[in-house]
Coordinates of C-alpha atoms in Angstrom, one line a residue:
X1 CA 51.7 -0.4 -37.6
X2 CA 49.2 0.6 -34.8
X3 CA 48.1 -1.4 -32.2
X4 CA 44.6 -0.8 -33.0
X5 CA 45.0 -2.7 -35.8
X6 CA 44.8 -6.3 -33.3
X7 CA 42.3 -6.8 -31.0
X8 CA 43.0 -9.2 -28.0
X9 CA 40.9 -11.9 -27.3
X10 CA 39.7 -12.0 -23.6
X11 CA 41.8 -14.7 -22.4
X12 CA 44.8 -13.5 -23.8
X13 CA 43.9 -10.1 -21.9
X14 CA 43.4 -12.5 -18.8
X15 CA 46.6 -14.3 -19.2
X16 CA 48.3 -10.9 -18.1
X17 CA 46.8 -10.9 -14.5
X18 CA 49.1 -11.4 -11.5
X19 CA 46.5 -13.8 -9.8
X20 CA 43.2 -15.8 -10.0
X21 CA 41.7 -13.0 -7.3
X22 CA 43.1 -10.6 -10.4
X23 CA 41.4 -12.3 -12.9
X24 CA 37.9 -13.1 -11.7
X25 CA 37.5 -9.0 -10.2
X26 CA 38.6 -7.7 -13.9
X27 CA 36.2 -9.8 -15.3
X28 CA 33.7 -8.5 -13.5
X29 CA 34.8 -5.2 -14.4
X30 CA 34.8 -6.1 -18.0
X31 CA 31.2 -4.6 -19.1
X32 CA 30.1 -1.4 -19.6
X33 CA 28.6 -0.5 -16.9
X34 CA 30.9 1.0 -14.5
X35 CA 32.6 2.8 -17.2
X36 CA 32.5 6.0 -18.6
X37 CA 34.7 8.0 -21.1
X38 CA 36.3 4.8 -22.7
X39 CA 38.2 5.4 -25.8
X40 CA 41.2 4.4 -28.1
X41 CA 43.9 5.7 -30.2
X42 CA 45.2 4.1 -33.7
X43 CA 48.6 4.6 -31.6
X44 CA 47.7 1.5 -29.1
X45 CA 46.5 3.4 -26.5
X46 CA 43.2 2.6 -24.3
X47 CA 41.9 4.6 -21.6
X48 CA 38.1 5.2 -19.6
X49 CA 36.9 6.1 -16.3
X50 CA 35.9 3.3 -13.5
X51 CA 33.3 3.7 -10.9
X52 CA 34.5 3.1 -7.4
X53 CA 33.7 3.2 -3.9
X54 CA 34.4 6.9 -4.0
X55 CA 32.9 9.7 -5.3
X56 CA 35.8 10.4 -7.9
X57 CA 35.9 7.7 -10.8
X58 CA 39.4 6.1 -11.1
X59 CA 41.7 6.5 -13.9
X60 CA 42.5 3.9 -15.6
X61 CA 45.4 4.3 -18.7
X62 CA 46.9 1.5 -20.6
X63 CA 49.8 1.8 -23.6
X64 CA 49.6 -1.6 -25.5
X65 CA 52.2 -0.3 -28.0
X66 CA 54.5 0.4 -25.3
X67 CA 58.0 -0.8 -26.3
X68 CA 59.0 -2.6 -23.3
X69 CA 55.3 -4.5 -23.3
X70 CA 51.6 -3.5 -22.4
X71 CA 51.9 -0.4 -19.9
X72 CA 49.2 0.2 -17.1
X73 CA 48.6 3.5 -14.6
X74 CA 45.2 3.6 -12.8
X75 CA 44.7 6.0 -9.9
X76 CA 43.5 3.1 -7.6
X77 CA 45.5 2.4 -4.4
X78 CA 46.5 -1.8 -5.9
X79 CA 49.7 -2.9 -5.5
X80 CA 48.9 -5.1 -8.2
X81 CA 49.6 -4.9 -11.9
X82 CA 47.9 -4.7 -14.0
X83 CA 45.3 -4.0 -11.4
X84 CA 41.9 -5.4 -11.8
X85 CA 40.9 -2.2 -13.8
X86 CA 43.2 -2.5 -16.1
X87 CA 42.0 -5.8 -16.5
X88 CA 38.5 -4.8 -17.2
X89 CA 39.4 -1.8 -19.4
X90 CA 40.8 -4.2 -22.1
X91 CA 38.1 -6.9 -21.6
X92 CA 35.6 -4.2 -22.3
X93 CA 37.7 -3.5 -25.6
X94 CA 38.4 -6.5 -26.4
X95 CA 34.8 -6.8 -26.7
X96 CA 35.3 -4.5 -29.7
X97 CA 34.6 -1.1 -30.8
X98 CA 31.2 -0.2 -29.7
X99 CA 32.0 -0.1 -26.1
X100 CA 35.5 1.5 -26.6
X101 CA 35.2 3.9 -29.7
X102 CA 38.1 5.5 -31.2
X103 CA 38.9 8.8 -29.9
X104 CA 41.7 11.8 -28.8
X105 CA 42.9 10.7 -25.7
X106 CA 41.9 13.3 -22.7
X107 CA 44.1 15.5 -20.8
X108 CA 44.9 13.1 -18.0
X109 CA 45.6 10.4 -20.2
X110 CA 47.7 12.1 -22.8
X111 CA 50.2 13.7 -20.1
X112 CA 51.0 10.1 -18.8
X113 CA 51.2 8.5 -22.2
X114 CA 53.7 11.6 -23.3
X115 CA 55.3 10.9 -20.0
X116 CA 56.6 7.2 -20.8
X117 CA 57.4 8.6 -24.3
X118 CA 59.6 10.6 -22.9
X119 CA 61.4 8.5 -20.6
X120 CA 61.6 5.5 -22.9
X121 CA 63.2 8.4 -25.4
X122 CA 65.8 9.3 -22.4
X123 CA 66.7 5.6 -21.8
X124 CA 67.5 4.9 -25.1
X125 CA 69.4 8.0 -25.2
X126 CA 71.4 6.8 -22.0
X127 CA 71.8 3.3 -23.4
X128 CA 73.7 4.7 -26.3
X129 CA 75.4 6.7 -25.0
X130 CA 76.9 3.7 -22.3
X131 CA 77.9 3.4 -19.1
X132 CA 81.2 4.8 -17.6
X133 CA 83.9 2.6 -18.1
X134 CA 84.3 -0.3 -15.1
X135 CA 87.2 -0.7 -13.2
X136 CA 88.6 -4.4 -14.2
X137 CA 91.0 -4.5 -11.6
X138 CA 88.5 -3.4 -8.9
X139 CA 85.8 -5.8 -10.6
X140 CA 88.2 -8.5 -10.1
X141 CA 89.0 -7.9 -7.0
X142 CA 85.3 -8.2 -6.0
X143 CA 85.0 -11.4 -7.7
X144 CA 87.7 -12.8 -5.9
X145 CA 86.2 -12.6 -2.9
X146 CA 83.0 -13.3 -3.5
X147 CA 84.0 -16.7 -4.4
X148 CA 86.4 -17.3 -1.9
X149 CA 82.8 -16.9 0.7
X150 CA 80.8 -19.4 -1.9
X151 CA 84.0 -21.4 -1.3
X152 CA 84.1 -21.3 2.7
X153 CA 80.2 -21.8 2.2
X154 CA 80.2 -24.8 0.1
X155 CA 83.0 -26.3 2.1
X156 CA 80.2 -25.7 5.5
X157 CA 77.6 -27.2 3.4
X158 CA 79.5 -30.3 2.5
X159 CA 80.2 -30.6 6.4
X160 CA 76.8 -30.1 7.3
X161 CA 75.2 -32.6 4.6
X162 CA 78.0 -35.8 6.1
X163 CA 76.6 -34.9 9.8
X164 CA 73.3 -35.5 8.2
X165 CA 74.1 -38.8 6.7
X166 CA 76.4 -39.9 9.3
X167 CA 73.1 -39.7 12.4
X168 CA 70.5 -40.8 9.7
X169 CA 68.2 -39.4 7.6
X170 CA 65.4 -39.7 10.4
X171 CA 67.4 -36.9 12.6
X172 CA 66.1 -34.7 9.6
X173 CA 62.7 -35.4 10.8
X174 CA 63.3 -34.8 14.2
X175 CA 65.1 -31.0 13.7
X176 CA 62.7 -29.6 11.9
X177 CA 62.9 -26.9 9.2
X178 CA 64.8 -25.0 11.4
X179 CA 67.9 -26.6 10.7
X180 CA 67.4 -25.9 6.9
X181 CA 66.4 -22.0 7.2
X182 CA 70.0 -21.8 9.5
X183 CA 71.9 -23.4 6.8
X184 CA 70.1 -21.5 4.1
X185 CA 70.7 -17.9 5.9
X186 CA 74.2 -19.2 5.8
X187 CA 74.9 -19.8 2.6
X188 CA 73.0 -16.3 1.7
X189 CA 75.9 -15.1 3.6
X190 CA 78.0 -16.5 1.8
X191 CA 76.9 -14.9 -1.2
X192 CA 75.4 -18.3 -3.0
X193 CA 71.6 -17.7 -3.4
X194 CA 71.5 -20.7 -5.2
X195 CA 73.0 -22.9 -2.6
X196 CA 70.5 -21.4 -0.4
X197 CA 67.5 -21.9 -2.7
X198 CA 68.3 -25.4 -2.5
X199 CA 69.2 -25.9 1.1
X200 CA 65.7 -24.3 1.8
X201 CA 63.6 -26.5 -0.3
X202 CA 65.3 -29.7 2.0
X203 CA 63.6 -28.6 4.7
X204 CA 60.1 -29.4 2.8
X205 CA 60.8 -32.9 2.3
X206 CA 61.0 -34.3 5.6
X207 CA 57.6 -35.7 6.8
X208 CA 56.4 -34.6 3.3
X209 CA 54.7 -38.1 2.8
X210 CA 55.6 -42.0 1.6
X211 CA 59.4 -42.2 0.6
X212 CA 60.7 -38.7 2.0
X213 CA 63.9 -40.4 2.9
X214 CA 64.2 -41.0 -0.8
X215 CA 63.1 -38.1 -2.3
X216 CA 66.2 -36.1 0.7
X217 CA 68.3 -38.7 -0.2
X218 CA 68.2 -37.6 -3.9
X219 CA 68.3 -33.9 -3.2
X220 CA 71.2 -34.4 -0.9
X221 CA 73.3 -36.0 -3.6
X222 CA 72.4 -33.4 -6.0
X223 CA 73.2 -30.6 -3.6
X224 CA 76.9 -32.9 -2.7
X225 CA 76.9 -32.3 -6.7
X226 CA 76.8 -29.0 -7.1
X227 CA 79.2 -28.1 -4.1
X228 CA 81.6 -30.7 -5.7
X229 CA 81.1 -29.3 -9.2
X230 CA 81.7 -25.8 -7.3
X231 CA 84.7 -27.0 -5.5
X232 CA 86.6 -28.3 -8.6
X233 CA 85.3 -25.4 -11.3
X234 CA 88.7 -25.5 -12.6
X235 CA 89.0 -29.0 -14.0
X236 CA 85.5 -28.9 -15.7
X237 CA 84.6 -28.2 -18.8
X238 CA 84.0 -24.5 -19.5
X239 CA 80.2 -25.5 -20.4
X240 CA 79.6 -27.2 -17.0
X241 CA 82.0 -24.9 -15.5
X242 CA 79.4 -21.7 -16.6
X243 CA 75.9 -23.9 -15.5
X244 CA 77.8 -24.4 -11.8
X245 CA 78.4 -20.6 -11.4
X246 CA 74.7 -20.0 -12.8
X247 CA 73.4 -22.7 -10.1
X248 CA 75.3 -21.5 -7.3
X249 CA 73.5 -18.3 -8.2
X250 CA 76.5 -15.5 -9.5
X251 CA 74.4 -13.6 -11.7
X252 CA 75.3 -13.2 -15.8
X253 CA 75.0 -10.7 -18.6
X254 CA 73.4 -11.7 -21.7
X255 CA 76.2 -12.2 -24.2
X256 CA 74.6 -13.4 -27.5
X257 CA 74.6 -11.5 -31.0
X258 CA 70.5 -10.1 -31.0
X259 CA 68.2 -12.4 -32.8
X260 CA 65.5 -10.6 -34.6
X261 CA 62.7 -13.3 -35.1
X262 CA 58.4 -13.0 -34.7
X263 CA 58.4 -14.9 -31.6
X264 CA 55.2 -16.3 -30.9
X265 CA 54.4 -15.8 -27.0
X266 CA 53.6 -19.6 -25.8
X267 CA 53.1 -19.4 -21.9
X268 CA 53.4 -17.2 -19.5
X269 CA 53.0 -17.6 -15.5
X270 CA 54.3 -16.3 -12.1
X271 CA 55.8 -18.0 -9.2
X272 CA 56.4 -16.8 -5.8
X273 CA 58.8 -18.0 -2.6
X274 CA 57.3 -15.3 -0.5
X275 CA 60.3 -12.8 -1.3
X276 CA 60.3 -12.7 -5.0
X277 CA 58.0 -12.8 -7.9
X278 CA 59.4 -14.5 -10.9
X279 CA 57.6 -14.3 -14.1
X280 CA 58.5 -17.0 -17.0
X281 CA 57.3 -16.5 -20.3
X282 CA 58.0 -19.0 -23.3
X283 CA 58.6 -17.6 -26.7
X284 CA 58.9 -19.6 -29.8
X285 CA 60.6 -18.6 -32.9
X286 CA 59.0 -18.4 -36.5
X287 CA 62.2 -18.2 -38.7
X288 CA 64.7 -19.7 -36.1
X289 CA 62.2 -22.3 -34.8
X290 CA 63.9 -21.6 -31.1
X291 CA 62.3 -21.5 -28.1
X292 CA 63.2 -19.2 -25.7
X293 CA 62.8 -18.2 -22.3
X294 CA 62.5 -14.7 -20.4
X295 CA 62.6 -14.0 -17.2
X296 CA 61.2 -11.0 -14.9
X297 CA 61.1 -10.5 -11.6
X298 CA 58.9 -8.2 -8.8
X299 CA 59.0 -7.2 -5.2
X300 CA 56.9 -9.9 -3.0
X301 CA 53.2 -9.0 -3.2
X302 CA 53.8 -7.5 -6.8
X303 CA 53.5 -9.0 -10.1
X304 CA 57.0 -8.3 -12.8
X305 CA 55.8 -4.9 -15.0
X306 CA 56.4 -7.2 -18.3
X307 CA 53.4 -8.6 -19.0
X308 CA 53.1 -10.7 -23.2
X309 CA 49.9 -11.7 -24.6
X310 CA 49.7 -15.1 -25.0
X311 CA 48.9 -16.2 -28.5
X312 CA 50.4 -13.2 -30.3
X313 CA 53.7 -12.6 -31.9
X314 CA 56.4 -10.1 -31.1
X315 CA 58.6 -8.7 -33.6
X316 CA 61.7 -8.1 -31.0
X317 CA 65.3 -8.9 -30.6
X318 CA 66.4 -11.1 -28.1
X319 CA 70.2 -11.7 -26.8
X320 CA 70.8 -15.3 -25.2
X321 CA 72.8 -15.5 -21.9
X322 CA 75.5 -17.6 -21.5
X323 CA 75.4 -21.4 -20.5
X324 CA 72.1 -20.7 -19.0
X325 CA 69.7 -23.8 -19.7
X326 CA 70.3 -23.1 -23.1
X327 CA 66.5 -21.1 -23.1
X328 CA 67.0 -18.0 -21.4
X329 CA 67.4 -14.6 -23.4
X330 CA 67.0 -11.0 -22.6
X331 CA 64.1 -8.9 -25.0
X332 CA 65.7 -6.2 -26.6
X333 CA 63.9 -3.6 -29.7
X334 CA 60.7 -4.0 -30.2
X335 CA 60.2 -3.4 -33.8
X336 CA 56.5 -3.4 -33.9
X337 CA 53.2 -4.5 -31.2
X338 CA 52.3 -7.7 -30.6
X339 CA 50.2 -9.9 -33.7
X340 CA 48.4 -12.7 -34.4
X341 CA 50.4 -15.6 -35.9
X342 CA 49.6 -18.7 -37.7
X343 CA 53.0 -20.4 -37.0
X344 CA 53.0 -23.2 -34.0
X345 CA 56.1 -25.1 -32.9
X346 CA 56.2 -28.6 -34.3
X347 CA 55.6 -31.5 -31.4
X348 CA 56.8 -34.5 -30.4
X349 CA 55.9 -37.6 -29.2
X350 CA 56.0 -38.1 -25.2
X351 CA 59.3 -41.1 -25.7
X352 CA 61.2 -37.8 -27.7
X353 CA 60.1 -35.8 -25.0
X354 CA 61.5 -37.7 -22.4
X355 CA 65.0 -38.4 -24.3
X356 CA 65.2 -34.7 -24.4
X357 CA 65.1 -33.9 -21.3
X358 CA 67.7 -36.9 -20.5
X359 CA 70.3 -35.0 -23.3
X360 CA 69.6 -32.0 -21.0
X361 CA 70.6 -33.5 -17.9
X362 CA 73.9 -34.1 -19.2
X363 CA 74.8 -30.5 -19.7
X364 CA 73.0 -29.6 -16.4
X365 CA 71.8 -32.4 -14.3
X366 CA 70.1 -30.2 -11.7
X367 CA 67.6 -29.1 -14.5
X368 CA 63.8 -29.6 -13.4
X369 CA 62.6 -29.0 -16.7
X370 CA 63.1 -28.8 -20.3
X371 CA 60.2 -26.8 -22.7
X372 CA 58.4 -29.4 -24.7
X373 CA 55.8 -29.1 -27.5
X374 CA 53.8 -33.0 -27.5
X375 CA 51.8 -33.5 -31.1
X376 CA 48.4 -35.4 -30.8
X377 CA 48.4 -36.4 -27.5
X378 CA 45.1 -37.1 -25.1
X379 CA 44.5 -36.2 -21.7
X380 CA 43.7 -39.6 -19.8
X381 CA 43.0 -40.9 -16.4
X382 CA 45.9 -42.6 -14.9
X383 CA 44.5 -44.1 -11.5
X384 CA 44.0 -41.3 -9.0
X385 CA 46.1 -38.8 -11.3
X386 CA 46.3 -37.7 -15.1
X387 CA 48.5 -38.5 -17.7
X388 CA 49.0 -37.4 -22.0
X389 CA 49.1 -40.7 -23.9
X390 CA 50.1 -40.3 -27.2
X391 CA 47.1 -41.0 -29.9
X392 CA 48.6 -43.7 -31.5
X393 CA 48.9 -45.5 -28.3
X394 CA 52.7 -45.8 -28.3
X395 CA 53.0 -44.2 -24.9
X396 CA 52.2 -41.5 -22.0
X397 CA 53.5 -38.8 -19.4
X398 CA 52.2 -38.5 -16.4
X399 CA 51.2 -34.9 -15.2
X400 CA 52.8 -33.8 -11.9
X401 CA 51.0 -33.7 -9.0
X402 CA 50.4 -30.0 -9.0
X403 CA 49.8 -29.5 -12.8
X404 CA 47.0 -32.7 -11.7
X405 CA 45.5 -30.6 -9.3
X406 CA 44.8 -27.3 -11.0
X407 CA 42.0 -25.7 -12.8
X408 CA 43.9 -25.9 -16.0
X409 CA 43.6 -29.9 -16.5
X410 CA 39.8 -29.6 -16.7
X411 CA 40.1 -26.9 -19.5
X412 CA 42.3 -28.9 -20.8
X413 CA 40.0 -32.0 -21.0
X414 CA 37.3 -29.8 -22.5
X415 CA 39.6 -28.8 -25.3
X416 CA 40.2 -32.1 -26.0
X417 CA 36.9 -33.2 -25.7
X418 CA 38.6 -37.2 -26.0
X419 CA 40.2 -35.9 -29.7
X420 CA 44.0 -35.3 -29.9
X421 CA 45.3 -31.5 -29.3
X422 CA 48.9 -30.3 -29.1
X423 CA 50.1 -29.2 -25.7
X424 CA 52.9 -26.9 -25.0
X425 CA 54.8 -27.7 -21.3
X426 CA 57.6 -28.4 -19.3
X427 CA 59.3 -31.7 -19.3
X428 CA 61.0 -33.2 -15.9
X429 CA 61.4 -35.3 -13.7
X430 CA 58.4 -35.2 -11.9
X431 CA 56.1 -35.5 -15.2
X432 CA 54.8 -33.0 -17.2
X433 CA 53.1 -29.6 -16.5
X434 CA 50.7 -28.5 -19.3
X435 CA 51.1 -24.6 -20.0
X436 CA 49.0 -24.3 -23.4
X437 CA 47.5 -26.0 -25.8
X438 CA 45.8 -25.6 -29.2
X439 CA 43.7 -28.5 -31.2
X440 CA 44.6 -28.0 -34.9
X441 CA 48.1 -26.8 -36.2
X442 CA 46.7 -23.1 -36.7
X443 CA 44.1 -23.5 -33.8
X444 CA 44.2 -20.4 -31.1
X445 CA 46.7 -21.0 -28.2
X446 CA 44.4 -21.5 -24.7
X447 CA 46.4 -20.8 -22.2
X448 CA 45.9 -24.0 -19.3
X449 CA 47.7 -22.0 -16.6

């Protein structure tokens, strides 16, 4: 099966780009006029020439049958990626043939697509072939003492969080964030990213508007929680025992037998804390009806290389880890480029939306979100915010503040149009953020993020 054979629409080609600055310069580039050379191969590949401030055109490559997900190489000096000529080049094909005519791929182009050949050919030749055998003495040796330092750090955080409570919650106010970032680069010393990941969003909440002593109340207790939960691993269940390691951030393999399914690629978006890039994208299941969720990550100021159209379907393997939210899996083979798909997850209505996310907490009560699919539901005013109410009238969700507040709730409201549509999210706590949506059962996924 080529490639060739399924042309992108253009916002599934603009669902790939890192940022909005991304998006809107690619669509400018996405027009035939500052191209030259553009062709295709039945093999997936796309390629052209892009005029730029130079006198030398830059070369732009991309592989969209690569097996580890669309590939990009363009001889501009972005950090991005794709960069915004990437962008363009596949806008401009996705426009369809005329403007990108099949073709042999030139010189420049064919040495770098033979080049990832090549390597992909040598990594799966090192993956069979496996790695050395570990040391399981020496590994648990390390182990050891990394948790005896998430130990000694959890038992400083406990300390630190009854000084807090014991001078009031207004001396919070008063120290500023410093007192949070000292306490976080602690607990990175003590090898507990997660502890620190916490710890650091504390120092937000102070000041942060009506009710902050509430809302650092709350986050206190859960963070007392987790150190608890940490503290007394051993008498837990193995379940909750495996959700406290993953939240006190010691990292996990993915342990699960592969699960070969056409997973339908629902969302995708990136999110940033200034060090680290983190890319989620939502997959559903056709045969399994699972949905699943991978993670990838980039240097700060880069975008993660794996980059899934949204709306199309991957033939893949995926391999769940263990006791992590219950979502997250690792892709494996790729048996074939991505495809349109007619298969949608089924919804729910926003009172089984919320109940789901309560049965979550149980298993992991310092979950923000669970994935939800809501079935006829309406985008409505809710005083100075938004909210989905169910079409039937039975009941609503309010939107969180940030999901209110972007660009995505007025495309949302124009798909609607006042009509019910089915909208793909996360449910939590603090509402629920709208990531796609689609108005009939078949209808094209619109990505709202």
């Amino acid at each position: 099966m080529t490639q060739q054979g399924v042309r992108w629409s253009a916002d599934q080609v603009l669902a790939l780009a890192p940022d909005a600055a991304s998006r809107a310069a690619g669509s400018r580039l996405g027009t035939a006029g500052p191209w030259s050379g553009a062709g295709s191969s039945g093999e997936g590949a796309v390629w052209g020439l892009c005029e730029g401030s130079g006198s030398t055109p830059y070369r732009t490559v991309v592989n969209l049958a690569d097996a580890s997900g669309p590939s990009f190489t363009c001889s501009c000096p972005s950090r991005k990626f794709p960069c915004k000529h990437a962008l363009g080049l596949l806008l401009l094909w996705s426009a369809g043939e005329g403007a990108v005519p099949r073709a042999e791929p030139p010189e420049w182009a064919r040495r770098w697509l033979e080049g990832r050949r090549n390597r992909a050919a040598q990594q799966r030749t090192a993956d069979s072939a496996g790695a050395a055998p570990a040391d399981p003495e020496a590994a648990r040796r390390r182990a050891q003492r990394r948790a005896e330092r998430i130990t000694a750090g959890a038992t400083e955080l406990e300390q630190r969080l009854a000084d807090l409570l014991r001078s009031g919650l207004a001396t919070a106010e008063q120290a500023g964030y410093g007192l949070w970032e000292e306490t976080a680069a602690r607990m990175v010393d003590a090898q507990a990213p997660g502890l620190a990941a916490r710890v650091r969003e504390l120092g937000a909440i102070p000041g942060s508007g009506t009710g902050w002593p509430v809302r650092l109340l709350e986050e206190c207790a859960l963070l007392h929680l987790l150190d608890q939960g940490w503290l007394g691993r051993e008498r837990l269940p193995e379940g909750l025992a495996a959700t406290v390691r993953s939240r006190v951030g010691l990292p996990s393999a993915p342990d699960g037998p592969p699960v070969r399914d056409k997973w339908l690629v629902l969302a995708q978006y990136d999110t940033s804390d200034g060090k680290l890039t983190t890319r989620r994208t939502w997959l559903h299941g056709a045969a399994t009806d699972r949905v699943a969720l991978l993670l990838s990550y980039g240097a700060a100021g880069r975008a993660p290389e794996l980059a899934l159209p949204v709306g199309l379907a991957l033939d893949a393997e995926v391999s769940a880890y263990p006791w992590d939210g219950r979502h997250r899996v690792a892709l494996g083979e790729r048996f074939a480029p991505p495809a349109p798909t007619a298969v949608r997850p089924k919804g729910v209505t926003t009172a089984q939306a919320t109940a789901r996310y309560g049965e979550a907490l149980r298993d992991d009560p310092w979950l923000e979100s669970v994935p939800v699919t809501l079935e006829s539901v309406i985008p409505t005013p809710a005083g100075k915010s938004w909210q989905l109410a169910d079409a039937d009238g039975e009941g609503a969700l309010p939107l969180t503040p940030a999901a209110a507040a972007r660009p995505g709730l007025w495309r949302l409201v124009a798909l609607s149009g006042g009509a019910p549509v089915t909208v793909f999210g996360e449910c939590g706590h603090r509402g629920f953020t709208p990531l796609t949506a689609w108005p009939r059962s078949d209808g094209e996924v619109v990505s709202l993020h």
